[in-house]
mmCIF file of C-alpha atoms in Angstrom:
data_model
loop_
_atom_site.group_PDB
_atom_site.id
_atom_site.type_symbol
_atom_site.label_atom_id
_atom_site.label_comp_id
_atom_site.label_asym_id
_atom_site.label_seq_id
_atom_site.Cartn_x
_atom_site.Cartn_y
_atom_site.Cartn_z
ATOM 1 C CA UNK A 1 20.108 -13.591 -24.905
ATOM 2 C CA UNK A 2 16.662 -13.618 -26.498
ATOM 3 C CA UNK A 3 13.569 -11.811 -25.229
ATOM 4 C CA UNK A 4 10.311 -12.949 -26.833
ATOM 5 C CA UNK A 5 7.320 -10.616 -26.425
ATOM 6 C CA UNK A 6 3.717 -11.831 -26.865
ATOM 7 C CA UNK A 7 0.740 -9.488 -27.077
ATOM 8 C CA UNK A 8 -2.358 -10.856 -25.311
ATOM 9 C CA UNK A 9 -3.606 -7.384 -24.380
ATOM 10 C CA UNK A 10 -6.568 -7.193 -26.750
ATOM 11 C CA UNK A 11 -5.287 -4.435 -29.041
ATOM 12 C CA UNK A 12 -2.130 -3.428 -30.866
ATOM 13 C CA UNK A 13 0.752 -2.111 -28.777
ATOM 14 C CA UNK A 14 3.787 0.085 -29.384
ATOM 15 C CA UNK A 15 7.322 -0.968 -28.439
ATOM 16 C CA UNK A 16 10.321 1.330 -28.086
ATOM 17 C CA UNK A 17 13.867 0.509 -27.057
ATOM 18 C CA UNK A 18 16.239 2.270 -24.683
ATOM 19 C CA UNK A 19 19.875 1.547 -23.941
ATOM 20 C CA UNK A 20 22.059 2.216 -20.936
ATOM 21 C CA UNK A 21 25.128 4.374 -21.623
ATOM 22 C CA UNK A 22 27.743 2.513 -23.710
ATOM 23 C CA UNK A 23 25.475 -0.515 -24.143
ATOM 24 C CA UNK A 24 25.394 -2.193 -27.546
ATOM 25 C CA UNK A 25 21.956 -2.282 -29.201
ATOM 26 C CA UNK A 26 19.965 -5.460 -29.779
ATOM 27 C CA UNK A 27 20.971 -7.210 -32.995
ATOM 28 C CA UNK A 28 19.356 -5.448 -35.942
ATOM 29 C CA UNK A 29 19.132 -2.199 -33.933
ATOM 30 C CA UNK A 30 15.292 -2.290 -33.756
ATOM 31 C CA UNK A 31 13.397 0.969 -33.975
ATOM 32 C CA UNK A 32 10.034 1.799 -32.375
ATOM 33 C CA UNK A 33 7.417 -0.534 -33.773
ATOM 34 C CA UNK A 34 3.893 -1.857 -33.321
ATOM 35 C CA UNK A 35 2.935 -5.357 -32.216
ATOM 36 C CA UNK A 36 -0.484 -6.555 -33.383
ATOM 37 C CA UNK A 37 -2.861 -8.200 -30.926
ATOM 38 C CA UNK A 38 -2.353 -11.971 -30.577
ATOM 39 C CA UNK A 39 1.084 -11.764 -32.167
ATOM 40 C CA UNK A 40 4.629 -12.088 -30.920
ATOM 41 C CA UNK A 41 8.133 -11.001 -31.776
ATOM 42 C CA UNK A 42 11.593 -11.561 -30.384
ATOM 43 C CA UNK A 43 14.808 -9.627 -30.041
ATOM 44 C CA UNK A 44 18.334 -10.964 -29.625
ATOM 45 C CA UNK A 45 20.713 -9.090 -27.347
ATOM 46 C CA UNK A 46 24.530 -9.224 -27.348
ATOM 47 C CA UNK A 47 26.713 -9.699 -24.297
ATOM 48 C CA UNK A 48 27.205 -6.403 -22.402
ATOM 49 C CA UNK A 49 23.678 -5.200 -23.311
ATOM 50 C CA UNK A 50 21.673 -3.262 -20.724
ATOM 51 C CA UNK A 51 18.452 -1.409 -21.403
ATOM 52 C CA UNK A 52 14.698 -1.512 -21.593
ATOM 53 C CA UNK A 53 11.691 -2.064 -23.824
ATOM 54 C CA UNK A 54 8.820 0.361 -23.162
ATOM 55 C CA UNK A 55 5.409 -1.068 -24.049
ATOM 56 C CA UNK A 56 1.992 0.549 -24.252
ATOM 57 C CA UNK A 57 -0.826 1.658 -26.522
ATOM 58 C CA UNK A 58 1.429 4.468 -27.771
ATOM 59 C CA UNK A 59 5.091 5.469 -27.489
ATOM 60 C CA UNK A 60 4.797 7.241 -24.129
ATOM 61 C CA UNK A 61 8.198 6.601 -22.433
ATOM 62 C CA UNK A 62 6.675 6.615 -18.928
ATOM 63 C CA UNK A 63 4.666 3.403 -19.300
ATOM 64 C CA UNK A 64 5.360 -0.215 -18.401
ATOM 65 C CA UNK A 65 8.825 -1.577 -19.193
ATOM 66 C CA UNK A 66 10.807 -4.761 -19.505
ATOM 67 C CA UNK A 67 14.271 -3.949 -18.130
ATOM 68 C CA UNK A 68 17.332 -6.093 -18.254
ATOM 69 C CA UNK A 69 20.971 -6.746 -18.820
ATOM 70 C CA UNK A 70 23.115 -9.489 -20.298
ATOM 71 C CA UNK A 71 26.635 -9.193 -18.938
ATOM 72 C CA UNK A 72 29.275 -11.905 -18.787
ATOM 73 C CA UNK A 73 26.574 -14.295 -20.038
ATOM 74 C CA UNK A 74 24.434 -13.582 -16.941
ATOM 75 C CA UNK A 75 20.793 -12.588 -17.538
ATOM 76 C CA UNK A 76 19.031 -10.043 -15.282
ATOM 77 C CA UNK A 77 15.391 -9.196 -16.133
ATOM 78 C CA UNK A 78 12.555 -7.337 -14.404
ATOM 79 C CA UNK A 79 9.267 -5.614 -15.170
ATOM 80 C CA UNK A 80 9.124 -1.982 -14.072
ATOM 81 C CA UNK A 81 6.216 0.310 -13.292
ATOM 82 C CA UNK A 82 8.544 2.823 -11.563
ATOM 83 C CA UNK A 83 7.956 5.591 -14.120
ATOM 84 C CA UNK A 84 4.353 4.588 -14.681
ATOM 85 C CA UNK A 85 1.945 1.889 -15.785
ATOM 86 C CA UNK A 86 0.436 1.332 -19.219
ATOM 87 C CA UNK A 87 -0.099 -2.442 -19.581
ATOM 88 C CA UNK A 88 0.293 -5.589 -17.446
ATOM 89 C CA UNK A 89 3.503 -7.524 -18.217
ATOM 90 C CA UNK A 90 4.949 -10.758 -16.845
ATOM 91 C CA UNK A 91 8.138 -12.556 -17.889
ATOM 92 C CA UNK A 92 8.955 -16.266 -17.739
ATOM 93 C CA UNK A 93 11.945 -18.523 -18.231
ATOM 94 C CA UNK A 94 12.059 -22.314 -18.250
ATOM 95 C CA UNK A 95 8.263 -22.358 -17.861
ATOM 96 C CA UNK A 96 8.235 -20.263 -14.673
ATOM 97 C CA UNK A 97 6.793 -16.741 -14.462
ATOM 98 C CA UNK A 98 9.352 -14.881 -12.340
ATOM 99 C CA UNK A 99 8.710 -11.140 -12.618
ATOM 100 C CA UNK A 100 5.891 -8.763 -13.448
ATOM 101 C CA UNK A 101 2.229 -8.463 -12.617
ATOM 102 C CA UNK A 102 -0.739 -9.529 -14.743
ATOM 103 C CA UNK A 103 -3.292 -7.255 -13.054
ATOM 104 C CA UNK A 104 -5.058 -4.504 -14.988
ATOM 105 C CA UNK A 105 -4.271 -1.682 -12.593
ATOM 106 C CA UNK A 106 -6.571 0.652 -14.544
ATOM 107 C CA UNK A 107 -9.462 -1.103 -12.782
ATOM 108 C CA UNK A 108 -8.542 1.279 -9.944
ATOM 109 C CA UNK A 109 -8.545 5.077 -10.063
ATOM 110 C CA UNK A 110 -5.294 6.654 -11.249
ATOM 111 C CA UNK A 111 -4.532 10.037 -9.694
ATOM 112 C CA UNK A 112 -2.193 11.173 -12.497
ATOM 113 C CA UNK A 113 -3.216 9.708 -15.850
ATOM 114 C CA UNK A 114 -1.585 11.094 -19.001
ATOM 115 C CA UNK A 115 -1.789 10.316 -22.709
ATOM 116 C CA UNK A 116 -1.297 6.668 -23.432
ATOM 117 C CA UNK A 117 -3.041 6.036 -21.175
ATOM 118 C CA UNK A 118 -0.239 5.937 -18.632
ATOM 119 C CA UNK A 119 -0.644 6.291 -14.889
ATOM 120 C CA UNK A 120 2.409 8.205 -13.688
ATOM 121 C CA UNK A 121 3.959 6.785 -10.529
ATOM 122 C CA UNK A 122 4.221 9.287 -7.636
ATOM 123 C CA UNK A 123 6.761 6.971 -5.918
ATOM 124 C CA UNK A 124 9.256 7.096 -8.792
ATOM 125 C CA UNK A 125 11.613 9.319 -6.773
ATOM 126 C CA UNK A 126 11.031 7.632 -3.391
ATOM 127 C CA UNK A 127 13.860 5.096 -3.312
ATOM 128 C CA UNK A 128 12.526 2.805 -0.594
ATOM 129 C CA UNK A 129 8.807 3.239 -1.255
ATOM 130 C CA UNK A 130 6.273 2.275 -0.250
ATOM 131 C CA UNK A 131 4.320 1.649 -3.436
ATOM 132 C CA UNK A 132 1.620 4.210 -4.197
ATOM 133 C CA UNK A 133 -1.938 2.896 -3.711
ATOM 134 C CA UNK A 134 -2.609 2.441 -7.450
ATOM 135 C CA UNK A 135 0.584 0.349 -7.845
ATOM 136 C CA UNK A 136 0.426 -1.548 -4.507
ATOM 137 C CA UNK A 137 -1.261 -4.727 -5.851
ATOM 138 C CA UNK A 138 1.901 -5.346 -7.929
ATOM 139 C CA UNK A 139 4.509 -4.425 -5.274
ATOM 140 C CA UNK A 140 7.271 -7.007 -5.020
ATOM 141 C CA UNK A 141 6.266 -8.640 -8.315
ATOM 142 C CA UNK A 142 7.039 -5.673 -10.591
ATOM 143 C CA UNK A 143 9.141 -2.657 -9.627
ATOM 144 C CA UNK A 144 6.664 -0.156 -8.149
ATOM 145 C CA UNK A 145 9.325 2.104 -6.565
ATOM 146 C CA UNK A 146 13.083 2.317 -7.252
ATOM 147 C CA UNK A 147 14.247 -0.216 -4.634
ATOM 148 C CA UNK A 148 11.332 -2.668 -4.983
ATOM 149 C CA UNK A 149 14.037 -5.289 -5.482
ATOM 150 C CA UNK A 150 11.813 -8.308 -4.871
ATOM 151 C CA UNK A 151 10.760 -7.840 -8.497
ATOM 152 C CA UNK A 152 14.275 -8.399 -9.823
ATOM 153 C CA UNK A 153 15.553 -11.716 -11.123
ATOM 154 C CA UNK A 154 19.206 -11.954 -11.995
ATOM 155 C CA UNK A 155 21.392 -14.909 -12.816
ATOM 156 C CA UNK A 156 18.759 -16.781 -14.821
ATOM 157 C CA UNK A 157 19.881 -20.226 -15.926
ATOM 158 C CA UNK A 158 18.472 -19.704 -19.424
ATOM 159 C CA UNK A 159 19.307 -17.111 -22.065
ATOM 160 C CA UNK A 160 15.694 -17.200 -23.324
ATOM 161 C CA UNK A 161 13.066 -15.016 -21.639
ATOM 162 C CA UNK A 162 9.431 -14.884 -22.707
ATOM 163 C CA UNK A 163 7.425 -11.796 -21.744
ATOM 164 C CA UNK A 164 3.653 -11.662 -22.044
ATOM 165 C CA UNK A 165 1.428 -8.577 -22.106
ATOM 166 C CA UNK A 166 -2.119 -8.986 -20.795
ATOM 167 C CA UNK A 167 -4.208 -10.159 -17.861
ATOM 168 C CA UNK A 168 -4.326 -13.756 -19.160
ATOM 169 C CA UNK A 169 -0.535 -14.111 -18.787
ATOM 170 C CA UNK A 170 0.887 -16.349 -16.058
ATOM 171 C CA UNK A 171 1.555 -14.507 -12.793
ATOM 172 C CA UNK A 172 4.775 -14.991 -10.816
ATOM 173 C CA UNK A 173 4.462 -16.582 -7.387
ATOM 174 C CA UNK A 174 5.606 -13.325 -5.779
ATOM 175 C CA UNK A 175 2.491 -11.545 -7.105
ATOM 176 C CA UNK A 176 0.299 -11.394 -4.031
ATOM 177 C CA UNK A 177 -2.208 -14.242 -4.063
ATOM 178 C CA UNK A 178 -5.766 -13.017 -4.362
ATOM 179 C CA UNK A 179 -4.547 -9.507 -5.234
ATOM 180 C CA UNK A 180 -7.567 -7.412 -5.997
ATOM 181 C CA UNK A 181 -7.994 -3.936 -7.277
#
């Protein structure tokens, strides 16, 4: 499986990689890195991989994430703001945006902003939500609480996923139409 990541955020971003227990790393075992504005990169993942890519202005592990798994040749991908939010991310496959939220949530007031900046999510330990006010515009499109399962897309028909960071990225249909902050 390949995940391509494009930076349309307007400034350089940091990427770090996390693995689930006993998961093999992406090919090349990438280390934390920076992605320049208006640039892209891609990572290739072996079968049985499960993990995440944290993305934000710095390496704060509580920011926005691309999460996924590739098991028995089945692809499962989502965008998560469960720990917190740092940047807007959407992911597409076969030309269709299917998960994530392209809204700049920092247009609203964050009650618990930390270095990054990252807005920590007060609903991260509330399994069935609801989404906290700051995160609510993205509920159901990106994970905004642990069981916000409308944001999940498993069983993709393609092994190529393209994720885009920024407000100009295509929004999935499940992102609430006319969502405002």
